[in-house]
Amino acid sequence: MSGAGAIPVAVQGLGPMGRVILGAAQRDPRLDVVAAVDIDPAMAGRSLGALDLAPEDVVISDTLPPAPEGGVLLHATGSYLEAVAGQFEAALAAGWHVVSTCEELSYPFVRHPALAASLDAAAREAGRSLLGTGVNPGLLMDRLPVFLTSASSDIRSIAVERVQDPTSRRLPFQRKVGMGLSRAEFDAKAAGGGFGHVGLEESGRLIAAGLDWRIDAWSRELRPVQPDPSAPVRGLVETLTGATGDGRRVSLHFEAQSGVAESYDAVTVEGTPPLSLRFEGGVLGDAATAAAVVRAAHVLPSAQRGLITVLDLPLRHRPPSG
Amino acid sequence: MSGAGAIPVAVQGLGPMGRVILGAAQRDPRLDVVAAVDIDPAMAGRSLGALDLAPEDVVISDTLPPAPEGGVLLHATGSYLEAVAGQFEAALAAGWHVVSTCEELSYPFVRHPALAASLDAAAREAGRSLLGTGVNPGLLMDRLPVFLTSASSDIRSIAVERVQDPTSRRLPFQRKVGMGLSRAEFDAKAAGGGFGHVGLEESGRLIAAGLDWRIDAWSRELRPVQPDPSAPVRGLVETLTGATGDGRRVSLHFEAQSGVAESYDAVTVEGTPPLSLRFEGGVLGDAATAAAVVRAAHVLPSAQRGLITVLDLPLRHRPPSG
């Protein structure tokens, strides 16, 4: 469904997340899905309709076509910046604005400073905007807490919790949080760096950037949830905390395990006034990530050029009349 | 307290709200309070210190001085645009950016289109930004729901509730919601247009603008809360609802009465995914309004010029390095 003056979008990466994004984009009257890209030989050359996707007549390509005027690429092929930076460079050169679920793109300035600088230069040279966002990182654990600083002064601490029951989530998500593993399997995978919510550090750094806080040191912890040592691991808890020299604190708590009583997201701000906000039942990750990507596509043409973050994203597309 | 490179601010209007704003600004290391303005002859000419306010050595003036480079005026003298528009014109001409708690300034394009156009022209000509915000209107019932549309697609309805016990609030607020009046007194005052949360319509229109929804008709209702007809009125409930031609709905519910079990603010979004967000204990209005004004002062110098709304406000001041 597309309306007059709709924004042309392409979707790159037709895995589970890309398909949810494609669906949200296709249902949005302000977007017009004009291209779909995936390198999987089983998909390239077929129509979306042949895969029970829509718009049915769009043929999947293994390379991104040149962008139509004002086109925005919705990109969902990977979490790690080094693996997908070449795709961003190609998309910018082809004239697309880019919004990507790549977690490391959400705040790449610390982990990948050289790559961030070269992507920023490429985007500016192309006159396009490049942004990493989903719901996490990109919204619940970073943009939302920064947004809330418009309702509280004298902030002494910000605590964010995302607590989820992975049982109803996709199998890859359950695997990612260690659900069902034995403790030995969990520990072996953890020792190899196989766990960890990609994006947690990026969220912490986004909060610090949004508040203009200088964090002296970040501390990160990961532990399995396994109340009964003979039973499989239920999932994991991961925390990231940081403090300024004068004692202001940021803490992020990510918990995904099958024993939670109820999924929820919460933000607690110690300040004037104090704020205690909670999403009852939590926020469903995949659908909310698709919404965040689609919403970014609405407003990205009004944003600054270059590599930007969600802190730079306008709240709306501003019509010329003001 | 002011840091290097702090933003110079003036505070105009030293009533109860202006004093809370002054306190928040004075405690903020990113702001430097350089002027205070009030037309009250009992205040003009005296130092803030003489009124037990800070910074102690700032002398209250009855007219706004010329702005220092990048100066922002924090304005809190009235709710109605026609009464304060002249103050905005003078402030813009004197070189100040302006953020004001004037409720009607938050979205003046419908109620006062000619005045909005002339203020926009004055601000553009002066190369300054003019914004109306507090926590309500300006945040809880408008900017926050629009913000949440980054986490949900296919939105069918947005419902916002602000429910407060006025007992702990300032006396003028208790009077404003009819607390303690007899039913006859309430009805007489209501018939004269003496009640009504100034800004509720502005919030509804901000949501519609932020979502690009065309609302065919708004419906507004106001009723007293008086469970026992022989007892004084407890307060009031005011609602505003609107719908698009295809049935998408916005509803705002403002309730301030002494019989509420607990104050809270809530936003419910019907969409993909659904969102149900609640501030436990509510958000304290005066302190949060001061925070909203102070935060706007941080970012206003990075905003577009002219008369803008909270939908146009950047989330942060963007450092030149990106």
XYZ file of C-alpha atoms in Angstrom:
644
model
C 0.000 0.000 0.000
C 1.538 3.322 -0.970
C 0.215 6.864 -1.022
C 0.995 9.861 -3.174
C 4.450 11.206 -2.416
C 5.413 7.967 -0.691
C 9.094 7.408 0.137
C 10.667 4.709 -2.071
C 12.381 2.056 0.044
C 14.465 -1.035 -0.585
C 14.841 -3.891 1.890
C 18.225 -5.623 2.036
C 18.447 -8.903 3.926
C 15.382 -11.154 3.835
C 16.125 -13.197 6.937
C 13.575 -13.317 9.775
C 14.191 -9.688 10.836
C 14.273 -8.375 7.266
C 10.946 -10.029 6.551
C 9.297 -8.373 9.546
C 10.677 -5.039 8.336
C 9.466 -5.751 4.804
C 5.974 -6.451 6.129
C 5.853 -3.258 8.177
C 7.161 -1.216 5.238
C 4.713 -2.779 2.816
C 1.750 -1.989 5.084
C 2.850 1.632 5.566
C 1.064 4.058 3.216
C 3.959 6.497 3.512
C 6.468 3.985 2.102
C 6.665 2.344 -1.300
C 8.726 -0.872 -1.442
C 10.534 -0.695 -4.792
C 13.346 -3.218 -4.343
C 14.364 -6.264 -2.300
C 17.900 -7.593 -2.012
C 19.347 -10.839 -0.698
C 22.495 -12.707 -1.665
C 20.942 -16.108 -0.970
C 20.940 -17.924 -4.368
C 17.666 -19.565 -3.343
C 16.019 -16.121 -3.292
C 17.748 -13.916 -5.868
C 15.801 -13.768 -9.111
C 12.511 -14.844 -7.570
C 9.601 -12.522 -6.894
C 8.582 -11.652 -3.341
C 5.229 -13.190 -4.174
C 6.901 -16.559 -4.847
C 8.074 -16.458 -1.218
C 4.623 -15.461 0.059
C 5.925 -11.942 0.655
C 4.655 -8.604 -0.615
C 4.671 -6.541 -2.756
C 4.314 -9.692 -4.853
C 5.728 -8.317 -8.092
C 9.054 -7.051 -6.729
C 11.863 -9.344 -7.931
C 14.608 -10.087 -5.414
C 18.031 -9.020 -6.615
C 21.441 -10.000 -5.296
C 22.685 -6.442 -5.738
C 21.141 -3.150 -4.747
C 19.874 -1.068 -7.710
C 20.526 2.695 -7.997
C 18.299 4.707 -5.649
C 15.260 6.585 -6.897
C 15.042 10.204 -5.705
C 14.834 10.281 -1.900
C 15.135 6.508 -1.592
C 15.830 4.887 1.784
C 17.427 1.465 2.219
C 16.121 -0.625 5.126
C 19.082 -2.854 5.885
C 19.078 -6.008 8.045
C 21.942 -8.309 7.167
C 24.153 -8.350 10.244
C 25.092 -7.120 13.712
C 28.799 -6.455 13.215
C 29.967 -3.333 11.459
C 33.101 -4.697 9.823
C 31.043 -7.383 8.098
C 28.507 -5.005 6.566
C 30.385 -1.705 6.091
C 30.998 -2.552 2.445
C 27.242 -2.873 1.923
C 26.755 0.594 3.414
C 29.424 2.079 1.164
C 27.806 0.508 -1.903
C 24.332 1.706 -0.868
C 25.492 5.287 -0.254
C 27.336 5.306 -3.579
C 24.130 4.095 -5.233
C 22.309 7.105 -3.764
C 20.374 5.527 -0.887
C 19.857 6.916 2.577
C 20.440 3.948 4.874
C 18.808 2.833 8.103
C 20.198 -0.442 9.402
C 19.547 -2.821 12.276
C 23.322 -3.385 12.512
C 23.763 -3.008 16.272
C 27.324 -1.772 16.061
C 26.293 1.016 13.672
C 24.106 2.598 16.367
C 27.150 4.190 18.037
C 30.297 3.088 16.175
C 32.588 5.939 17.256
C 34.311 4.038 20.087
C 34.477 0.443 18.873
C 35.242 1.312 15.230
C 36.448 4.917 15.075
C 38.255 4.672 11.722
C 35.383 2.871 10.045
C 32.909 5.350 11.536
C 34.924 8.251 10.153
C 35.144 6.749 6.680
C 31.425 5.903 6.599
C 30.612 9.423 7.782
C 32.778 10.837 5.003
C 31.178 8.547 2.413
C 27.664 9.541 3.519
C 28.472 13.259 3.500
C 30.096 13.004 0.093
C 27.021 11.222 -1.229
C 24.733 13.767 0.454
C 22.976 10.961 2.295
C 22.236 9.953 5.900
C 23.338 6.679 7.486
C 21.793 5.488 10.757
C 21.818 2.369 12.909
C 18.671 1.671 14.900
C 16.257 -0.959 16.034
C 14.329 -1.002 19.258
C 17.422 -2.146 21.138
C 19.878 -0.610 20.565
C 18.204 2.498 19.219
C 15.227 3.132 21.437
C 14.322 1.388 24.690
C 17.714 1.393 26.396
C 19.124 4.640 24.997
C 16.937 7.065 23.014
C 14.033 6.745 25.471
C 16.120 7.461 28.601
C 17.674 10.477 26.861
C 14.186 11.620 25.830
C 13.098 11.411 29.471
C 15.757 13.917 30.502
C 13.319 16.504 29.141
C 11.131 15.718 32.160
C 13.698 15.687 34.967
C 16.515 17.969 36.118
C 19.506 17.358 38.398
C 19.782 13.772 37.169
C 21.838 11.559 39.468
C 21.177 8.184 37.903
C 19.452 6.450 35.024
C 18.624 2.760 35.269
C 17.153 0.821 32.366
C 15.816 -2.717 32.581
C 14.758 -4.953 29.721
C 13.409 -8.213 31.069
C 12.065 -10.810 28.690
C 10.762 -14.320 28.596
C 12.438 -15.785 25.484
C 9.988 -18.689 25.271
C 7.758 -16.914 22.780
C 10.644 -15.488 20.735
C 12.341 -16.844 17.620
C 14.608 -19.872 18.100
C 17.767 -17.879 17.139
C 16.954 -15.477 19.979
C 16.530 -18.364 22.436
C 19.921 -19.720 21.357
C 21.480 -16.282 21.659
C 20.571 -16.123 25.343
C 21.640 -19.688 26.114
C 18.173 -21.057 26.825
C 18.186 -24.853 27.066
C 21.950 -25.299 27.278
C 23.680 -27.256 30.004
C 25.837 -25.178 32.299
C 28.976 -26.664 30.726
C 27.758 -25.736 27.246
C 26.890 -22.227 28.438
C 30.252 -21.702 30.108
C 32.155 -22.965 27.079
C 30.215 -20.680 24.761
C 30.584 -17.734 27.162
C 34.333 -18.294 27.406
C 34.521 -18.083 23.613
C 32.671 -14.749 23.623
C 29.625 -16.470 22.148
C 27.094 -14.588 24.264
C 26.382 -10.999 24.856
C 23.719 -8.623 23.716
C 25.376 -6.816 20.814
C 24.479 -3.200 21.306
C 24.483 -2.938 25.082
C 27.700 -0.913 25.100
C 26.382 1.195 22.239
C 23.259 1.968 24.294
C 25.346 3.018 27.281
C 27.459 5.286 25.128
C 24.369 6.790 23.489
C 22.986 7.679 26.923
C 26.290 9.268 27.923
C 26.432 11.214 24.653
C 22.824 12.341 24.974
C 23.354 13.585 28.522
C 26.819 15.004 27.871
C 28.130 12.791 30.649
C 31.747 11.719 30.707
C 31.837 8.136 31.981
C 35.194 7.272 33.523
C 34.788 3.505 33.252
C 32.173 1.031 32.085
C 31.738 -2.292 33.814
C 30.056 -5.218 32.090
C 28.895 -8.512 33.567
C 27.288 -11.597 32.089
C 25.895 -14.541 34.015
C 23.663 -17.521 33.257
C 20.324 -17.987 35.011
C 20.187 -21.526 36.358
C 18.421 -21.852 39.727
C 18.666 -25.662 39.561
C 22.207 -26.818 38.674
C 20.932 -30.102 37.245
C 18.447 -28.403 34.915
C 19.219 -26.614 31.644
C 20.178 -22.932 31.683
C 17.108 -20.672 31.526
C 18.839 -17.739 29.857
C 21.101 -14.934 30.936
C 21.462 -11.613 32.688
C 23.796 -8.997 31.335
C 24.518 -5.653 32.975
C 26.472 -2.596 32.008
C 27.174 0.159 34.499
C 29.109 3.370 34.274
C 29.721 6.367 36.493
C 30.958 9.904 36.099
C 33.735 11.286 38.278
C 31.175 12.963 40.540
C 29.093 9.844 41.029
C 26.260 10.082 38.520
C 25.401 6.587 37.323
C 24.068 4.802 34.249
C 23.027 1.179 34.581
C 21.577 -1.121 31.941
C 20.115 -4.499 32.848
C 19.229 -6.988 30.111
C 17.610 -10.205 31.232
C 16.226 -12.930 28.983
C 15.312 -16.173 30.727
C 12.385 -18.509 30.767
C 11.635 -18.064 34.471
C 10.577 -14.420 34.483
C 7.111 -13.796 35.893
C 6.363 -11.119 33.312
C 8.261 -9.428 30.522
C 8.690 -5.691 31.031
C 10.810 -2.726 30.114
C 11.479 -0.050 32.691
C 13.364 3.193 33.071
C 14.052 4.779 36.448
C 15.462 8.285 36.696
C 16.722 9.753 39.949
C 16.294 13.475 39.510
C 13.899 16.379 40.026
C 11.265 15.041 39.711
C 12.040 11.310 39.947
C 10.584 9.248 37.090
C 9.562 5.603 37.122
C 8.296 4.323 33.823
C 7.315 0.800 32.902
C 6.038 -0.930 29.774
C 3.607 -3.562 31.008
C 4.263 -6.866 29.247
C 7.415 -5.418 27.708
C 7.925 -4.381 24.104
C 8.035 -7.117 21.467
C 11.488 -6.870 19.955
C 11.107 -7.818 16.302
C 7.914 -5.862 15.617
C 9.226 -2.837 17.499
C 12.537 -2.988 15.630
C 10.645 -3.020 12.344
C 8.628 -0.021 13.555
C 11.802 1.832 14.539
C 13.309 1.207 11.092
C 10.131 2.257 9.280
C 9.762 5.382 11.394
C 13.398 6.284 10.759
C 12.704 5.978 7.029
C 9.933 8.578 7.395
C 12.206 11.150 8.994
C 15.673 10.338 7.638
C 15.238 12.572 4.567
C 14.765 15.506 7.012
C 17.852 14.582 9.071
C 21.403 15.824 8.894
C 23.660 14.203 6.320
C 26.492 11.851 7.216
C 26.666 9.065 9.792
C 24.170 10.037 12.472
C 22.757 8.407 15.589
C 19.229 8.135 16.938
C 20.044 11.183 19.068
C 20.183 13.195 15.838
C 16.963 11.809 14.396
C 14.112 14.315 14.037
C 10.842 13.344 15.711
C 8.967 13.953 12.463
C 9.383 14.917 8.876
C 8.820 18.652 8.916
C 6.563 19.808 6.105
C 7.986 22.807 4.230
C 5.169 25.052 5.489
C 6.411 24.625 9.068
C 26.611 27.035 39.095
C 27.799 27.488 35.534
C 30.437 25.713 33.497
C 32.723 26.876 30.728
C 30.754 27.529 27.559
C 27.488 27.652 29.503
C 24.407 29.005 27.732
C 23.374 32.435 29.064
C 19.712 32.441 30.089
C 17.223 34.991 31.380
C 14.102 34.107 33.353
C 11.011 36.239 32.736
C 8.117 35.890 35.159
C 9.002 35.162 38.786
C 5.674 33.697 39.861
C 5.532 30.194 41.351
C 6.331 28.464 38.024
C 9.044 30.948 37.069
C 10.757 30.415 40.410
C 10.859 26.638 39.923
C 12.360 27.214 36.469
C 14.856 29.687 37.909
C 15.940 27.110 40.496
C 16.394 24.368 37.902
C 18.322 26.724 35.608
C 20.523 27.960 38.413
C 21.459 24.412 39.448
C 22.267 23.400 35.854
C 25.998 23.621 35.061
C 25.206 24.026 31.365
C 23.210 27.219 31.954
C 24.282 30.581 33.306
C 21.461 32.764 34.680
C 22.381 36.295 33.606
C 19.062 38.150 33.953
C 15.702 38.011 35.719
C 12.626 39.960 34.673
C 9.332 40.684 36.379
C 6.974 43.633 36.048
C 5.853 43.413 39.666
C 6.963 46.736 41.250
C 7.612 44.826 44.478
C 10.333 42.844 42.697
C 11.868 45.054 40.012
C 15.101 46.637 41.180
C 15.748 44.108 43.918
C 18.352 41.369 43.751
C 17.321 37.727 43.505
C 19.182 37.229 46.775
C 16.839 39.683 48.510
C 13.993 37.316 47.588
C 15.923 34.255 48.761
C 16.493 33.278 45.146
C 19.711 32.583 43.272
C 21.992 33.645 41.685
C 21.901 36.179 44.509
C 23.605 39.049 42.710
C 21.311 39.180 39.668
C 19.109 42.284 39.899
C 15.495 41.871 38.770
C 14.559 44.189 35.926
C 11.145 45.170 34.633
C 12.393 44.980 31.049
C 14.420 42.340 29.285
C 18.001 43.423 28.507
C 19.627 42.761 25.102
C 20.661 39.116 24.703
C 24.249 37.998 25.045
C 25.490 35.766 22.204
C 23.384 32.576 22.090
C 21.150 33.686 24.952
C 17.905 31.835 25.708
C 14.934 33.394 27.493
C 12.999 31.081 29.839
C 9.568 32.653 29.847
C 6.710 31.946 32.289
C 4.272 34.823 32.479
C 1.020 33.458 31.066
C -1.001 30.742 29.386
C -2.722 32.773 26.671
C -0.869 33.762 23.539
C -2.577 37.081 22.859
C -1.592 38.313 26.316
C 2.111 37.499 25.957
C 2.841 37.759 22.217
C 4.200 41.285 22.698
C 6.727 39.925 25.194
C 7.884 37.360 22.639
C 8.267 40.028 19.950
C 10.328 42.183 22.293
C 12.501 39.241 23.347
C 13.186 38.168 19.754
C 14.001 41.753 18.793
C 16.407 41.875 21.736
C 18.184 38.817 20.318
C 16.922 36.056 22.614
C 15.898 32.546 21.651
C 12.684 31.944 23.604
C 11.255 28.898 25.336
C 7.974 29.606 27.091
C 5.505 27.750 29.276
C 2.682 29.612 27.478
C 0.365 26.681 26.767
C -1.148 28.229 23.657
C 2.305 28.730 22.131
C 2.887 24.969 22.045
C 0.755 24.619 18.891
C -0.694 28.032 17.977
C -1.363 27.393 14.292
C -5.063 26.601 14.675
C -6.234 28.816 17.537
C -4.149 31.849 16.535
C -3.027 31.409 12.917
C -2.308 35.080 12.185
C -0.393 35.589 15.412
C 1.523 32.357 14.816
C 2.517 33.534 11.346
C 3.687 36.918 12.569
C 5.670 35.414 15.465
C 7.239 32.919 13.061
C 8.217 35.772 10.751
C 9.629 37.789 13.657
C 11.690 34.846 14.889
C 13.051 34.064 11.417
C 13.905 37.687 10.807
C 15.751 37.794 14.124
C 17.473 34.488 13.350
C 16.109 33.010 16.566
C 13.926 30.077 17.663
C 10.667 30.404 19.586
C 9.119 27.386 21.318
C 6.273 26.689 23.722
C 6.741 23.741 26.061
C 6.292 22.484 29.568
C 5.584 18.954 30.605
C 1.941 19.349 29.621
C 1.492 20.524 26.949
C 4.879 19.766 25.493
C 5.772 16.304 26.659
C 3.560 13.799 28.458
C 0.396 14.112 26.371
C 1.953 14.889 22.980
C 5.709 14.603 22.409
C 5.942 11.290 24.286
C 3.116 9.575 22.343
C 4.673 10.771 19.070
C 8.058 9.498 20.266
C 6.493 6.091 20.920
C 5.443 5.768 17.287
C 9.076 4.805 16.699
C 8.295 1.550 18.509
C 4.991 0.579 16.892
C 3.653 0.309 13.335
C 0.101 0.174 11.967
C -1.130 2.456 14.733
C -4.899 2.356 15.196
C -5.223 4.369 18.380
C -3.294 6.395 20.913
C -4.747 6.980 24.365
C -3.070 9.213 26.916
C -4.106 9.520 30.562
C -2.854 12.020 33.092
C -4.425 11.324 36.458
C -3.463 13.424 39.450
C -4.330 14.005 43.045
C -4.279 17.815 43.345
C -4.053 17.736 47.142
C -0.275 18.055 47.136
C -0.183 20.655 44.353
C -0.096 24.438 44.557
C -3.318 26.180 45.601
C -3.764 27.871 42.185
C -3.723 24.385 40.631
C -6.357 23.151 43.102
C -8.536 26.129 42.234
C -7.980 25.544 38.525
C -9.517 22.075 38.800
C -12.439 23.153 40.999
C -11.337 21.310 44.132
C -13.380 22.354 47.160
C -16.113 24.214 45.279
C -19.800 23.520 45.713
C -21.496 22.055 42.664
C -23.298 25.376 42.063
C -20.006 27.264 42.181
C -18.404 24.725 39.849
C -21.251 24.883 37.349
C -21.285 28.687 37.349
C -17.564 28.844 36.755
C -17.739 26.133 34.075
C -20.543 27.986 32.281
C -18.291 31.047 32.153
C -15.470 29.027 30.582
C -13.535 29.277 33.813
C -12.238 25.692 33.731
C -10.348 23.674 31.265
C -6.811 22.497 30.983
C -5.242 25.073 28.674
C -3.160 23.066 26.269
C -5.259 19.933 25.889
C -6.301 20.869 22.366
C -2.729 21.831 21.570
C -1.586 18.380 22.722
C -4.151 16.676 20.518
C -3.083 18.713 17.515
C 0.588 18.012 18.216
C -0.118 14.273 18.172
C -2.014 14.595 14.899
C 0.803 16.665 13.383
C 3.451 14.244 14.607
C 1.635 11.252 13.143
C 0.528 13.019 9.970
C -3.056 12.169 10.863
C -5.912 14.264 9.592
C -8.505 14.444 12.357
C -11.976 15.165 11.002
C -13.442 16.393 14.276
C -12.307 16.842 17.852
C -14.718 16.320 20.723
C -14.108 17.818 24.148
C -15.880 17.118 27.418
C -15.517 18.508 30.916
C -17.241 17.228 34.028
C -16.865 17.714 37.776
C -16.028 14.798 40.068
C -18.507 14.807 42.937
C -19.525 11.337 44.110
C -21.501 12.813 47.026
C -23.797 15.666 45.877
C -23.781 17.278 49.339
C -19.984 17.357 49.550
C -17.632 19.772 47.775
C -16.429 19.000 44.259
C -13.259 16.877 44.257
C -11.920 18.126 40.964
C -12.562 17.454 37.302
C -12.187 15.143 34.351
C -11.556 16.538 30.917
C -11.330 14.484 27.751
C -10.467 15.237 24.153
C -11.024 12.683 21.432
C -10.503 12.789 17.709
C -10.722 10.339 14.841
C -9.505 10.132 11.275
C -11.871 9.311 8.434
C -10.743 5.670 8.495
C -11.276 5.251 12.217
C -7.873 5.795 13.815
C -8.361 7.455 17.191
C -6.583 9.839 19.539
C -7.919 10.235 23.064
C -6.590 12.388 25.877
C -7.866 12.025 29.428
C -6.950 14.595 32.064
C -8.184 13.941 35.577
C -7.340 15.956 38.668
C -9.391 15.157 41.750
C -8.725 14.441 45.374
C -10.233 10.940 45.304
C -7.747 9.212 42.995
C -6.087 6.158 44.506
C -2.749 6.969 42.881
C -1.449 9.603 40.517
C -0.163 8.204 37.234
C 0.519 9.020 33.624
C -0.112 6.416 30.978
C 0.098 5.993 27.226
C -1.540 3.104 25.405
C -0.844 2.465 21.729
C -2.838 -0.002 19.669
C -0.460 -1.064 16.940
C 2.199 -3.613 16.001
C 3.390 -4.233 18.663
C 0.911 -2.832 21.195
C 2.499 -0.589 23.824
C 1.309 0.056 27.361
C 3.426 2.509 29.278
C 2.833 3.906 32.749
C 4.643 6.332 35.016
C 4.150 4.990 38.528
C 3.110 7.793 40.857
C 2.759 10.149 37.923
C 5.080 12.956 36.922
C 5.231 16.026 39.171
C 4.063 18.870 36.984
C 5.990 21.937 38.115
C 9.383 20.254 38.476
C 8.954 18.413 35.174
C 7.880 21.612 33.419
C 11.015 23.322 34.695
C 13.073 20.371 33.437
C 11.397 20.563 30.017
C 12.167 24.278 29.770
C 15.768 23.822 30.888
C 16.319 20.915 28.499
C 14.834 22.949 25.646
C 17.324 25.712 26.463
C 20.151 23.196 25.983
C 19.059 22.214 22.519
C 17.254 25.284 21.169
C 20.448 26.824 19.761
C 20.755 23.665 17.573
C 17.128 23.841 16.421
C 15.584 25.340 13.328
C 14.887 29.068 13.390
C 11.393 30.516 13.569
C 8.370 29.438 15.596
C 8.844 25.719 16.183
C 7.089 23.038 18.203
C 8.397 20.291 20.458
C 8.130 17.990 17.428
C 10.955 20.009 15.868
C 13.153 20.027 18.951
C 16.418 18.068 18.626
C 17.023 15.420 21.264
C 20.429 16.899 22.027
C 22.770 19.689 21.149
C 24.955 18.144 18.484
C 28.624 18.863 18.996
C 30.327 20.048 15.798
C 32.507 16.915 15.657
C 29.426 14.780 15.138
